PDB file of C-alpha atoms in Angstrom:
ATOM      1  CA  MET A   1      12.317  -5.921 -10.759  1.00 66.00           C
ATOM      2  CA  LEU A   2      10.322  -4.441 -13.850  1.00 72.00           C
ATOM      3  CA  ALA A   3       7.716  -1.805 -14.512  1.00 84.00           C
ATOM      4  CA  CYS A   4       8.685  -0.603 -11.105  1.00 93.00           C
ATOM      5  CA  THR A   5       7.791   2.882 -12.153  1.00 95.00           C
ATOM      6  CA  GLU A   6       4.855   4.430  -9.855  1.00 96.00           C
ATOM      7  CA  THR A   7       5.154   6.556  -6.898  1.00 97.00           C
ATOM      8  CA  VAL A   8       3.530   5.802  -3.502  1.00 98.00           C
ATOM      9  CA  THR A   9       3.003   7.111  -0.547  1.00 98.00           C
ATOM     10  CA  LEU A  10       3.142   4.528   2.659  1.00 98.00           C
ATOM     11  CA  VAL A  11       0.631   6.176   5.214  1.00 97.00           C
ATOM     12  CA  HIS A  12       1.120   4.477   8.656  1.00 96.00           C
ATOM     13  CA  PRO A  13      -1.323   5.393  11.566  1.00 94.00           C
ATOM     14  CA  VAL A  14      -0.154   6.298  14.609  1.00 92.00           C
ATOM     15  CA  ARG A  15      -2.118   6.088  17.580  1.00 86.00           C
ATOM     16  CA  GLY A  16      -2.030   8.404  20.328  1.00 81.00           C
ATOM     17  CA  ASP A  17      -4.350   9.803  23.482  1.00 79.00           C
ATOM     18  CA  ASP A  18      -5.344  13.016  20.907  1.00 80.00           C
ATOM     19  CA  GLY A  19      -6.610  10.394  18.257  1.00 76.00           C
ATOM     20  CA  ASP A  20      -5.165   9.358  15.343  1.00 82.00           C
ATOM     21  CA  ALA A  21      -1.978  10.750  13.228  1.00 92.00           C
ATOM     22  CA  TYR A  22      -0.411   9.542   9.815  1.00 95.00           C
ATOM     23  CA  ARG A  23       3.070   9.366   8.936  1.00 96.00           C
ATOM     24  CA  CYS A  24       3.406   9.788   5.222  1.00 97.00           C
ATOM     25  CA  THR A  25       6.604   8.295   3.564  1.00 98.00           C
ATOM     26  CA  VAL A  26       6.941   8.381  -0.210  1.00 98.00           C
ATOM     27  CA  ILE A  27       8.488   5.550  -2.493  1.00 98.00           C
ATOM     28  CA  CYS A  28       9.619   6.237  -5.729  1.00 97.00           C
ATOM     29  CA  GLY A  29       9.838   3.185  -7.815  1.00 97.00           C
ATOM     30  CA  ALA A  30       7.389   0.622  -6.978  1.00 97.00           C
ATOM     31  CA  SER A  31       4.900  -1.873  -9.255  1.00 97.00           C
ATOM     32  CA  TRP A  32       1.233  -1.180  -8.711  1.00 96.00           C
ATOM     33  CA  TYR A  33      -1.065  -4.143 -10.213  1.00 95.00           C
ATOM     34  CA  ARG A  34      -4.922  -4.079  -9.962  1.00 92.00           C
ATOM     35  CA  LYS A  35      -7.217  -6.632 -11.107  1.00 92.00           C
ATOM     36  CA  ALA A  36     -10.850  -8.230  -9.624  1.00 89.00           C
ATOM     37  CA  VAL A  37     -11.572 -11.569  -8.374  1.00 88.00           C
ATOM     38  CA  ILE A  38     -14.614 -13.081  -7.997  1.00 90.00           C
ATOM     39  CA  THR A  39     -15.574 -13.634  -4.363  1.00 87.00           C
ATOM     40  CA  LEU A  40     -18.776 -15.892  -2.848  1.00 89.00           C
ATOM     41  CA  SER A  41     -21.030 -14.326  -0.724  1.00 82.00           C
ATOM     42  CA  GLY A  42     -24.537 -15.293   0.769  1.00 84.00           C
ATOM     43  CA  ASP A  43     -25.693 -13.023  -2.614  1.00 84.00           C
ATOM     44  CA  GLY A  44     -23.906 -15.459  -4.785  1.00 88.00           C
ATOM     45  CA  ALA A  45     -20.692 -14.329  -6.956  1.00 91.00           C
ATOM     46  CA  ARG A  46     -19.529 -11.032  -7.485  1.00 89.00           C
ATOM     47  CA  PRO A  47     -16.052  -9.513  -8.422  1.00 89.00           C
ATOM     48  CA  VAL A  48     -13.893  -7.871  -5.695  1.00 88.00           C
ATOM     49  CA  PRO A  49     -10.906  -5.096  -6.393  1.00 91.00           C
ATOM     50  CA  VAL A  50      -7.595  -6.488  -5.467  1.00 92.00           C
ATOM     51  CA  CYS A  51      -3.958  -4.650  -5.697  1.00 95.00           C
ATOM     52  CA  ARG A  52      -0.369  -5.979  -5.123  1.00 95.00           C
ATOM     53  CA  VAL A  53       2.261  -3.753  -5.222  1.00 97.00           C
ATOM     54  CA  ARG A  54       5.951  -4.887  -5.045  1.00 97.00           C
ATOM     55  CA  ILE A  55       8.531  -2.378  -4.068  1.00 97.00           C
ATOM     56  CA  PRO A  56      12.272  -3.341  -4.338  1.00 97.00           C
ATOM     57  CA  ALA A  57      14.136  -3.484  -1.304  1.00 96.00           C
ATOM     58  CA  GLU A  58      16.721  -0.946  -2.370  1.00 96.00           C
ATOM     59  CA  ASN A  59      13.321   1.474  -3.148  1.00 97.00           C
ATOM     60  CA  MET A  60      12.100   1.282   0.566  1.00 97.00           C
ATOM     61  CA  PRO A  61      13.413   4.389   2.672  1.00 96.00           C
ATOM     62  CA  GLU A  62      15.580   3.299   5.387  1.00 95.00           C
ATOM     63  CA  GLY A  63      13.941   2.396   8.864  1.00 95.00           C
ATOM     64  CA  VAL A  64      10.553   2.421   7.236  1.00 96.00           C
ATOM     65  CA  SER A  65       8.528  -1.312   7.201  1.00 95.00           C
ATOM     66  CA  PRO A  66       4.834  -1.661   5.910  1.00 97.00           C
ATOM     67  CA  ALA A  67       2.483  -3.139   8.214  1.00 97.00           C
ATOM     68  CA  GLU A  68      -0.657  -4.749   7.980  1.00 97.00           C
ATOM     69  CA  GLY A  69      -3.393  -1.912   8.412  1.00 95.00           C
ATOM     70  CA  ASP A  70      -1.323   0.723   6.462  1.00 97.00           C
ATOM     71  CA  TYR A  71      -2.302   2.363   3.444  1.00 97.00           C
ATOM     72  CA  LEU A  72      -0.463   2.603   0.166  1.00 97.00           C
ATOM     73  CA  VAL A  73      -1.748   5.357  -2.201  1.00 97.00           C
ATOM     74  CA  ARG A  74      -1.045   5.561  -5.934  1.00 96.00           C
ATOM     75  CA  GLY A  75       0.875   9.311  -6.523  1.00 96.00           C
ATOM     76  CA  GLU A  76       2.897  11.236  -3.592  1.00 96.00           C
ATOM     77  CA  LEU A  77       0.949  12.715  -0.496  1.00 94.00           C
ATOM     78  CA  GLU A  78       2.582  15.157   1.789  1.00 91.00           C
ATOM     79  CA  GLU A  79       0.164  15.054   5.042  1.00 93.00           C
ATOM     80  CA  VAL A  80      -2.885  13.214   5.727  1.00 94.00           C
ATOM     81  CA  ARG A  81      -5.319  14.062   8.376  1.00 93.00           C
ATOM     82  CA  ARG A  82      -8.353  11.640   8.158  1.00 92.00           C
ATOM     83  CA  ALA A  83      -7.268   8.275   6.583  1.00 90.00           C
ATOM     84  CA  PRO A  84      -9.200   7.302   4.205  1.00 92.00           C
ATOM     85  CA  ALA A  85     -11.128  10.503   3.573  1.00 93.00           C
ATOM     86  CA  ASP A  86      -7.770  12.482   2.603  1.00 94.00           C
ATOM     87  CA  PHE A  87      -7.273  10.351  -0.446  1.00 93.00           C
ATOM     88  CA  SER A  88     -10.801  10.794  -2.160  1.00 90.00           C
ATOM     89  CA  GLY A  89      -9.697  10.918  -6.219  1.00 92.00           C
ATOM     90  CA  ARG A  90      -6.965   8.408  -5.698  1.00 95.00           C
ATOM     91  CA  GLU A  91      -6.115   4.774  -5.814  1.00 95.00           C
ATOM     92  CA  TYR A  92      -5.139   3.601  -2.425  1.00 96.00           C
ATOM     93  CA  VAL A  93      -5.179  -0.027  -0.477  1.00 96.00           C
ATOM     94  CA  LEU A  94      -5.640  -0.941   2.785  1.00 96.00           C
ATOM     95  CA  LEU A  95      -2.760  -3.388   3.284  1.00 97.00           C
ATOM     96  CA  THR A  96      -3.825  -6.746   4.578  1.00 96.00           C
ATOM     97  CA  VAL A  97      -1.196  -8.912   3.332  1.00 96.00           C
ATOM     98  CA  VAL A  98       2.689  -8.035   3.354  1.00 97.00           C
ATOM     99  CA  GLY A  99       5.723 -10.513   2.429  1.00 96.00           C
ATOM    100  CA  ASP A 100       9.030  -9.671   3.523  1.00 96.00           C
ATOM    101  CA  ASN A 101      10.672 -10.779   0.572  1.00 95.00           C
ATOM    102  CA  ARG A 102      14.164  -9.366   1.135  1.00 93.00           C
ATOM    103  CA  ARG A 103      16.065 -12.418   0.728  1.00 92.00           C
ATOM    104  CA  GLY A 104      17.235 -14.214  -3.028  1.00 87.00           C
ATOM    105  CA  ARG A 105      18.014 -13.153  -5.938  1.00 91.00           C
ATOM    106  CA  LEU A 106      15.446 -10.230  -6.124  1.00 93.00           C
ATOM    107  CA  PRO A 107      14.973  -8.522  -2.968  1.00 96.00           C
ATOM    108  CA  HIS A 108      11.355  -6.539  -2.790  1.00 96.00           C
ATOM    109  CA  TRP A 109       8.624  -6.358  -0.215  1.00 97.00           C
ATOM    110  CA  SER A 110       5.414  -7.735  -1.471  1.00 96.00           C
ATOM    111  CA  LEU A 111       2.079  -5.505  -0.480  1.00 97.00           C
ATOM    112  CA  SER A 112      -1.743  -6.485  -1.148  1.00 96.00           C
ATOM    113  CA  GLY A 113      -4.901  -5.696  -0.095  1.00 94.00           C
ATOM    114  CA  GLY A 114      -8.547  -4.744  -1.382  1.00 88.00           C
ATOM    115  CA  ALA A 115      -8.177  -1.581  -3.840  1.00 86.00           C
ATOM    116  CA  ARG A 116     -10.343   1.414  -3.553  1.00 83.00           C
TER     117      ARG A 116
END
């Protein structure tokens, strides 16, 4: 897969009785593509940033599967205490679509959502 040069951190919320905790997984070798799409609302048309990230299957750590509601942050994070407040100054995506394309000639994960 071309242009898989980015390091990203998958931030998975773990809900518990004591509140939310976050598990961070650093992934090397992802493709990060951001663009604006036009959406219609009651106020008219407006641009909305969206991001699509592709991660080759061999770059995803063993036992890790992204899910809707996870965050994907551009760059490396060691720890998150409050998401998304801890992402200030970084590009990140709240995942709304997770595609498992691990079959075929180019096995990969296709992740997308609203860019922030």
